[in-house]
Amino acid sequence: MMVDPSTTQRDTPFSPTGRSLWFSLLGAPSAWLVHFLAIWVIAEWGCLASWSRFTLLGFDAITVLLVLATFLVLPLVIAAGMMAWRIWQRTRANANDGGSEHRSAYMSFGGVVLSTLFAFAIFLESLPALLLHPCG
Amino acid sequence: MRPQIDESEADQQDFERIWHDPPGLLGQLAAVQNTPIGMRFIVTAFGFFIVGGILALLMRIQLAVPENSFLGPEAYNQVFTMHGSTMMFLFAVPLIEGIGALVLPQMLGGRELPYPRLSAFAYWTTLFGGVIFYLSFLIGAAPDGGWFAYVPLTGPEFSPGKGMDFWLLGLNVAEIGAIAGAIEIIISVLRLRAPGMTLSRIPLFAWAMLVTAFMMIFAFTPLIVSSTLLELDRKLGTQFFDPSAGGDPLLWQHLFWFFGHPDVYIQFLPAVGIVSTIIPVFVRRPIAGYPFVAFAIVAIGFLSFGLWVHHMFSAGLPQAALAIFSAASMTIAIPSGLQIFAWLATIWNGRPVWKTPFLFAIGFIVTFVLGGLTGVMVASAPFDWQVHDSYFVVAHFHYVLIGGVVFPIFAAIYFWAPKFVGRLLDERLGQLNFWLLFVGFNVTFFPMHITGLLGMPRRVYTYPTGLGWEVFNLISTIGAFIVALGILVFLANFIWSLRHGATAGDNPWGADTLEWATNSPPPQYGFRRLPIVRSRNPLWDQENLRAGEERTVKLLDALAQWPRRYRSQIVTSTLDAVPEEVFRVPGPSLWPLILSLGVTGLSVAFIFDSLLGTVVSTIVSVVALIGWHWPDDLEMAGDTAEEDAFEQTHNIPVLIRGSAIIARWAMLLAIMTLGIALATLLFCYFYLRLVAPQWPPGGITPPSLLLPGIETALLIAGAVPLAWAARSMRQGRGDQFKAGLTGGLVLYVGAIGLAVVDFGQISDVQTHAYGSLFFVIVGFHLLVVVAGLVMNVIARAWTWRLNYGARYRQRIENLALYGYYVAIEAALIFVTLYLSPYV
């Protein structure tokens, strides 16, 4: 039987797993933490160990590694953010005060907020790689 | 409405008997319940606050006029070190943990923290750690290297006296208690909530304490590791921080500030929770933007671990590193600002009642915002290069710490004291207290922005005339005495109100959170009939706290009547707070005090190089650990007829030997703590290796792989029989688990034997960081493995007295978890210490 797409009420509430909720909430902050520690190690230790003497495509190795770290972690942040968005969209309509959909909507909304904030944080912290000589 | 349970006086007394502590001094020393422990934390921490404040007054007297001779340079160094260390380690964190211990269980609709004896241990270690710390004054050897204890000043060469040993070991003892408290708070907030208190209905104070507790584990553990490394340098001649021997003083700075910066947010976030609790009550509406405040707390919890190098902007680090930390330091202003706007919106849309708690909350907002503004300024590296180590920074951090932490603490005391002592504090004295503190604080610290910009450095015991600093310093000193007067007014108010204050009633403020549903003061157990929650603001939105889903109502009604042989509590699920388990909560015990004395004795013995003291303290500690875990009569009797009947009726496990869920969580958190310690040590290894011109250093051959390889293989293999033992228990083949324990034991003994041989062969411990790192990492590993062995032996010994089975198998499961951790640790250490030198 075809489902009427105009209906917003569902017979059974959408119930995301605990794991998906926690990933959507904490995935982006955790990715940020790993990214941050990685770029700090690259930026400080790379200069101490003179990694900048190596170059790739005209850029010094430290800059390349910093940019690479950002590109490696971004998919994780985007994944967490998208999962959070999808769960939030599916649970917010039925998130009356009570029930598991309320807390799912709450956690996934948090995931949307945190993913946005930490994506911005990663962007801001990646700028030095593009704007500065790392070891100057 | 007709009560659904028997609440006759005789019945009530019978229930209370279970929760009552034994009489007399012995009962006081054996108390473990969260109410007396929380109060002790608060009173003790406040005592340290007074002492730290007196030290501040001494500094201000010395600096009131130029070229003063009230305090000489050596005394001044001791005073500012003790002031900073006292405020940061012995006042702020313990007081906040005390508020958490006192308020959280009832705020969450429960009766107790998950590990009452651990709470008591946390208190005693905090007290004794502080006592060790101040013992240094008695022998004329107070620490004098600053609260951050930079090397090489605090190393063996430039601080040969015992002062820094008191600092390092006293604080280590206190921090062990803090981590124990953190584990309890995490488990409380996630698993001991009232039925119906879903994750989206948690009070913001509880949310803040949860995030803070995780931060404590991540921040205090590296501090304990780094303090241990410095103490080893001082006592055993290791070389972690001496660059001429392969060490690096910057390593200390990184380790310390990795703890030190999150530490200030560990103090600030609970204050956010306090203010988020108080403002809605005093403007009579729920907080605006509850999700934003909650998730801003999470964001700050994470971001605070990315700021630490902003304390090292002038240390000579590469500019990209500085810029990264600048960016993070500015980013954290976003969630902080979000919270401020949420509070302002709440106040704007509410109807303020200008009582003392609310005044302090407003004072907090004003002062913290000012401090936050200068924080964004110093987050810029070039600006910081101008003001680093000047009084501008002193002004900044006092604005954020006094505004951000001390004012909320006063707000909390005025807010919650009526609940827990049963009397309201005098309102007029409260308002006087507030204004004296607010005005005095600004008079003290605002001029310091100017003195800093005029060039006055920190930590100088005096200054010459003619630099334009005189009038500002004098104004600061006058302000400090106004603050002191404010504190005196507070003490007078509190002491007077204890006896003569107006009776508080159950809910004098008309607050919304669950702790206000109990009597004032509440019984030790908080709620006899546990509440059911259906709202974020239960006392505002719910007609009663007893109605709910039928099964839960029946369960909670029954738990108000039973058990009568012991204290009990329920465990609920993480996301939706569905009841999952009823468990027995430990009662009064002297073992936490005795263990704490043993641990303290060990530290003192180490300070004074006393072998006898070390042996005696170790014996005391071991005996206390055994006594603590010795099964008692109730456990050994094995009579569970009542528990079985209850389980049948209500379809919920009842565990007389303690909660299996909580035991699992505690083991996982303990493993996480050990993992962080290991990560810190491995970081030290690679940090020092990176700066070394040659690794291993010249003249040292790379390590042999044979013995360590076998040892590592034994430890990895050791996880297998332990996992098998746990699996056997789960599958009901209980008779086979002993073989698993034995297998694990044999493999661990073999590994320890080899490790001891390996340990004995470590060379260059005192001549190069390479040997020092081997020593400390293998030593740590040995302790971890020995601990696993001891747990194994204890679990085995228990089989003589207790039955394990599908119901009581968590100890075996925990051993298996620990076995996995040991295997991973062994592999990582093998790769780091033994394989990587060949790369």
PDB file of N, CA and C in Angstrom, chain B residues 524-573:
ATOM      1  N   GLN B 524      18.791  11.840  55.265  1.00  0.00           N
ATOM      2  CA  GLN B 524      20.022  11.463  54.571  1.00  0.00           C
ATOM      3  C   GLN B 524      19.754  10.762  53.252  1.00  0.00           C
ATOM      4  N   TYR B 525      18.650  10.038  53.182  1.00  0.00           N
ATOM      5  CA  TYR B 525      18.382   9.269  51.972  1.00  0.00           C
ATOM      6  C   TYR B 525      17.661  10.091  50.906  1.00  0.00           C
ATOM      7  N   GLY B 526      17.360  11.365  51.221  1.00  0.00           N
ATOM      8  CA  GLY B 526      16.708  12.191  50.212  1.00  0.00           C
ATOM      9  C   GLY B 526      15.248  11.814  50.029  1.00  0.00           C
ATOM     10  N   PHE B 527      14.999  10.879  49.120  1.00  0.00           N
ATOM     11  CA  PHE B 527      13.631  10.453  48.821  1.00  0.00           C
ATOM     12  C   PHE B 527      13.388   9.057  49.341  1.00  0.00           C
ATOM     13  N   ARG B 528      12.379   8.913  50.174  1.00  0.00           N
ATOM     14  CA  ARG B 528      11.997   7.559  50.542  1.00  0.00           C
ATOM     15  C   ARG B 528      11.239   6.932  49.367  1.00  0.00           C
ATOM     16  N   ARG B 529      10.240   7.652  48.910  1.00  0.00           N
ATOM     17  CA  ARG B 529       9.517   7.210  47.726  1.00  0.00           C
ATOM     18  C   ARG B 529      10.116   7.998  46.557  1.00  0.00           C
ATOM     19  N   LEU B 530      10.866   7.310  45.709  1.00  0.00           N
ATOM     20  CA  LEU B 530      11.563   7.988  44.622  1.00  0.00           C
ATOM     21  C   LEU B 530      10.557   8.623  43.668  1.00  0.00           C
ATOM     22  N   PRO B 531      10.877   9.784  43.121  1.00  0.00           N
ATOM     23  CA  PRO B 531       9.924  10.478  42.246  1.00  0.00           C
ATOM     24  C   PRO B 531       9.948   9.931  40.828  1.00  0.00           C
ATOM     25  N   ILE B 532       8.909  10.254  40.084  1.00  0.00           N
ATOM     26  CA  ILE B 532       8.842   9.994  38.642  1.00  0.00           C
ATOM     27  C   ILE B 532       8.774  11.360  37.963  1.00  0.00           C
ATOM     28  N   VAL B 533       9.631  11.517  36.946  1.00  0.00           N
ATOM     29  CA  VAL B 533       9.780  12.835  36.319  1.00  0.00           C
ATOM     30  C   VAL B 533       9.124  12.827  34.946  1.00  0.00           C
ATOM     31  N   ARG B 534       8.412  13.916  34.654  1.00  0.00           N
ATOM     32  CA  ARG B 534       7.799  14.008  33.324  1.00  0.00           C
ATOM     33  C   ARG B 534       8.077  15.373  32.688  1.00  0.00           C
ATOM     34  N   SER B 535       9.029  16.124  33.264  1.00  0.00           N
ATOM     35  CA  SER B 535       9.266  17.482  32.768  1.00  0.00           C
ATOM     36  C   SER B 535      10.682  17.916  33.117  1.00  0.00           C
ATOM     37  N   ARG B 536      11.165  18.959  32.421  1.00  0.00           N
ATOM     38  CA  ARG B 536      12.455  19.542  32.787  1.00  0.00           C
ATOM     39  C   ARG B 536      12.341  20.319  34.089  1.00  0.00           C
ATOM     40  N   ASN B 537      11.176  20.806  34.407  1.00  0.00           N
ATOM     41  CA  ASN B 537      10.968  21.598  35.610  1.00  0.00           C
ATOM     42  C   ASN B 537       9.912  20.894  36.457  1.00  0.00           C
ATOM     43  N   PRO B 538      10.256  19.753  37.054  1.00  0.00           N
ATOM     44  CA  PRO B 538       9.223  18.893  37.654  1.00  0.00           C
ATOM     45  C   PRO B 538       8.356  19.583  38.701  1.00  0.00           C
ATOM     46  N   LEU B 539       8.948  20.413  39.565  1.00  0.00           N
ATOM     47  CA  LEU B 539       8.133  21.006  40.627  1.00  0.00           C
ATOM     48  C   LEU B 539       7.241  22.119  40.108  1.00  0.00           C
ATOM     49  N   TRP B 540       7.520  22.621  38.916  1.00  0.00           N
ATOM     50  CA  TRP B 540       6.660  23.630  38.326  1.00  0.00           C
ATOM     51  C   TRP B 540       5.552  23.023  37.474  1.00  0.00           C
ATOM     52  N   ASP B 541       5.858  21.893  36.828  1.00  0.00           N
ATOM     53  CA  ASP B 541       4.951  21.344  35.817  1.00  0.00           C
ATOM     54  C   ASP B 541       4.133  20.150  36.279  1.00  0.00           C
ATOM     55  N   GLN B 542       4.621  19.473  37.314  1.00  0.00           N
ATOM     56  CA  GLN B 542       3.934  18.231  37.685  1.00  0.00           C
ATOM     57  C   GLN B 542       3.096  18.446  38.939  1.00  0.00           C
ATOM     58  N   GLU B 543       1.834  17.949  38.878  1.00  0.00           N
ATOM     59  CA  GLU B 543       0.964  18.048  40.065  1.00  0.00           C
ATOM     60  C   GLU B 543       1.531  17.219  41.195  1.00  0.00           C
ATOM     61  N   ASN B 544       2.035  16.041  40.857  1.00  0.00           N
ATOM     62  CA  ASN B 544       2.676  15.238  41.885  1.00  0.00           C
ATOM     63  C   ASN B 544       3.825  14.474  41.242  1.00  0.00           C
ATOM     64  N   LEU B 545       4.671  13.919  42.128  1.00  0.00           N
ATOM     65  CA  LEU B 545       5.871  13.234  41.656  1.00  0.00           C
ATOM     66  C   LEU B 545       5.711  11.728  41.701  1.00  0.00           C
ATOM     67  N   ARG B 546       4.470  11.257  41.920  1.00  0.00           N
ATOM     68  CA  ARG B 546       4.298   9.816  42.079  1.00  0.00           C
ATOM     69  C   ARG B 546       3.628   9.160  40.883  1.00  0.00           C
ATOM     70  N   ALA B 547       2.974   9.976  40.057  1.00  0.00           N
ATOM     71  CA  ALA B 547       2.195   9.380  38.964  1.00  0.00           C
ATOM     72  C   ALA B 547       3.098   9.050  37.800  1.00  0.00           C
ATOM     73  N   GLY B 548       2.757   7.965  37.116  1.00  0.00           N
ATOM     74  CA  GLY B 548       3.538   7.577  35.954  1.00  0.00           C
ATOM     75  C   GLY B 548       3.068   6.250  35.435  1.00  0.00           C
ATOM     76  N   GLU B 549       3.934   5.612  34.690  1.00  0.00           N
ATOM     77  CA  GLU B 549       3.613   4.310  34.117  1.00  0.00           C
ATOM     78  C   GLU B 549       3.420   3.294  35.242  1.00  0.00           C
ATOM     79  N   GLU B 550       2.432   2.427  35.092  1.00  0.00           N
ATOM     80  CA  GLU B 550       1.960   1.600  36.218  1.00  0.00           C
ATOM     81  C   GLU B 550       3.050   0.731  36.822  1.00  0.00           C
ATOM     82  N   ARG B 551       3.838   0.130  35.969  1.00  0.00           N
ATOM     83  CA  ARG B 551       4.887  -0.772  36.473  1.00  0.00           C
ATOM     84  C   ARG B 551       5.881  -0.004  37.345  1.00  0.00           C
ATOM     85  N   THR B 552       6.241   1.211  36.870  1.00  0.00           N
ATOM     86  CA  THR B 552       7.203   2.025  37.609  1.00  0.00           C
ATOM     87  C   THR B 552       6.604   2.490  38.931  1.00  0.00           C
ATOM     88  N   VAL B 553       5.329   2.873  38.912  1.00  0.00           N
ATOM     89  CA  VAL B 553       4.676   3.311  40.145  1.00  0.00           C
ATOM     90  C   VAL B 553       4.707   2.197  41.180  1.00  0.00           C
ATOM     91  N   LYS B 554       4.361   0.986  40.753  1.00  0.00           N
ATOM     92  CA  LYS B 554       4.357  -0.155  41.694  1.00  0.00           C
ATOM     93  C   LYS B 554       5.762  -0.404  42.227  1.00  0.00           C
ATOM     94  N   LEU B 555       6.743  -0.334  41.355  1.00  0.00           N
ATOM     95  CA  LEU B 555       8.136  -0.584  41.763  1.00  0.00           C
ATOM     96  C   LEU B 555       8.573   0.430  42.807  1.00  0.00           C
ATOM     97  N   LEU B 556       8.323   1.709  42.547  1.00  0.00           N
ATOM     98  CA  LEU B 556       8.801   2.745  43.462  1.00  0.00           C
ATOM     99  C   LEU B 556       8.029   2.721  44.778  1.00  0.00           C
ATOM    100  N   ASP B 557       6.729   2.415  44.716  1.00  0.00           N
ATOM    101  CA  ASP B 557       5.959   2.263  45.961  1.00  0.00           C
ATOM    102  C   ASP B 557       6.565   1.147  46.799  1.00  0.00           C
ATOM    103  N   ALA B 558       6.922   0.057  46.133  1.00  0.00           N
ATOM    104  CA  ALA B 558       7.490  -1.089  46.867  1.00  0.00           C
ATOM    105  C   ALA B 558       8.863  -0.742  47.436  1.00  0.00           C
ATOM    106  N   LEU B 559       9.652   0.020  46.677  1.00  0.00           N
ATOM    107  CA  LEU B 559      10.998   0.365  47.151  1.00  0.00           C
ATOM    108  C   LEU B 559      10.955   1.339  48.315  1.00  0.00           C
ATOM    109  N   ALA B 560       9.836   2.012  48.516  1.00  0.00           N
ATOM    110  CA  ALA B 560       9.714   2.875  49.689  1.00  0.00           C
ATOM    111  C   ALA B 560       9.526   2.055  50.963  1.00  0.00           C
ATOM    112  N   GLN B 561       9.166   0.783  50.783  1.00  0.00           N
ATOM    113  CA  GLN B 561       8.928  -0.081  51.938  1.00  0.00           C
ATOM    114  C   GLN B 561      10.008  -1.127  52.142  1.00  0.00           C
ATOM    115  N   TRP B 562      10.708  -1.362  51.108  1.00  0.00           N
ATOM    116  CA  TRP B 562      11.675  -2.472  51.114  1.00  0.00           C
ATOM    117  C   TRP B 562      12.863  -2.068  50.257  1.00  0.00           C
ATOM    118  N   PRO B 563      14.124  -2.532  50.553  1.00  0.00           N
ATOM    119  CA  PRO B 563      14.519  -3.437  51.637  1.00  0.00           C
ATOM    120  C   PRO B 563      14.682  -2.732  52.979  1.00  0.00           C
ATOM    121  N   ARG B 564      14.689  -3.497  54.039  1.00  0.00           N
ATOM    122  CA  ARG B 564      14.881  -2.962  55.384  1.00  0.00           C
ATOM    123  C   ARG B 564      16.175  -3.446  56.029  1.00  0.00           C
ATOM    124  N   ARG B 565      16.945  -4.231  55.272  1.00  0.00           N
ATOM    125  CA  ARG B 565      18.188  -4.733  55.854  1.00  0.00           C
ATOM    126  C   ARG B 565      19.386  -3.886  55.448  1.00  0.00           C
ATOM    127  N   TYR B 566      19.205  -3.078  54.384  1.00  0.00           N
ATOM    128  CA  TYR B 566      20.352  -2.329  53.887  1.00  0.00           C
ATOM    129  C   TYR B 566      19.842  -1.132  53.078  1.00  0.00           C
ATOM    130  N   ARG B 567      20.766  -0.224  52.807  1.00  0.00           N
ATOM    131  CA  ARG B 567      20.460   0.943  51.979  1.00  0.00           C
ATOM    132  C   ARG B 567      20.373   0.494  50.528  1.00  0.00           C
ATOM    133  N   SER B 568      19.448   1.084  49.789  1.00  0.00           N
ATOM    134  CA  SER B 568      19.255   0.658  48.397  1.00  0.00           C
ATOM    135  C   SER B 568      19.026   1.850  47.489  1.00  0.00           C
ATOM    136  N   GLN B 569      19.190   1.579  46.213  1.00  0.00           N
ATOM    137  CA  GLN B 569      19.092   2.622  45.181  1.00  0.00           C
ATOM    138  C   GLN B 569      18.714   1.910  43.887  1.00  0.00           C
ATOM    139  N   ILE B 570      18.173   2.657  42.909  1.00  0.00           N
ATOM    140  CA  ILE B 570      17.919   2.030  41.608  1.00  0.00           C
ATOM    141  C   ILE B 570      18.851   2.607  40.548  1.00  0.00           C
ATOM    142  N   VAL B 571      19.160   1.766  39.576  1.00  0.00           N
ATOM    143  CA  VAL B 571      19.900   2.182  38.387  1.00  0.00           C
ATOM    144  C   VAL B 571      18.886   2.335  37.265  1.00  0.00           C
ATOM    145  N   THR B 572      19.018   3.431  36.497  1.00  0.00           N
ATOM    146  CA  THR B 572      18.130   3.620  35.358  1.00  0.00           C
ATOM    147  C   THR B 572      18.953   3.741  34.087  1.00  0.00           C
ATOM    148  N   SER B 573      18.299   3.578  32.945  1.00  0.00           N
ATOM    149  CA  SER B 573      19.016   3.563  31.668  1.00  0.00           C
ATOM    150  C   SER B 573      19.499   4.969  31.318  1.00  0.00           C
TER     151      SER B 573
END
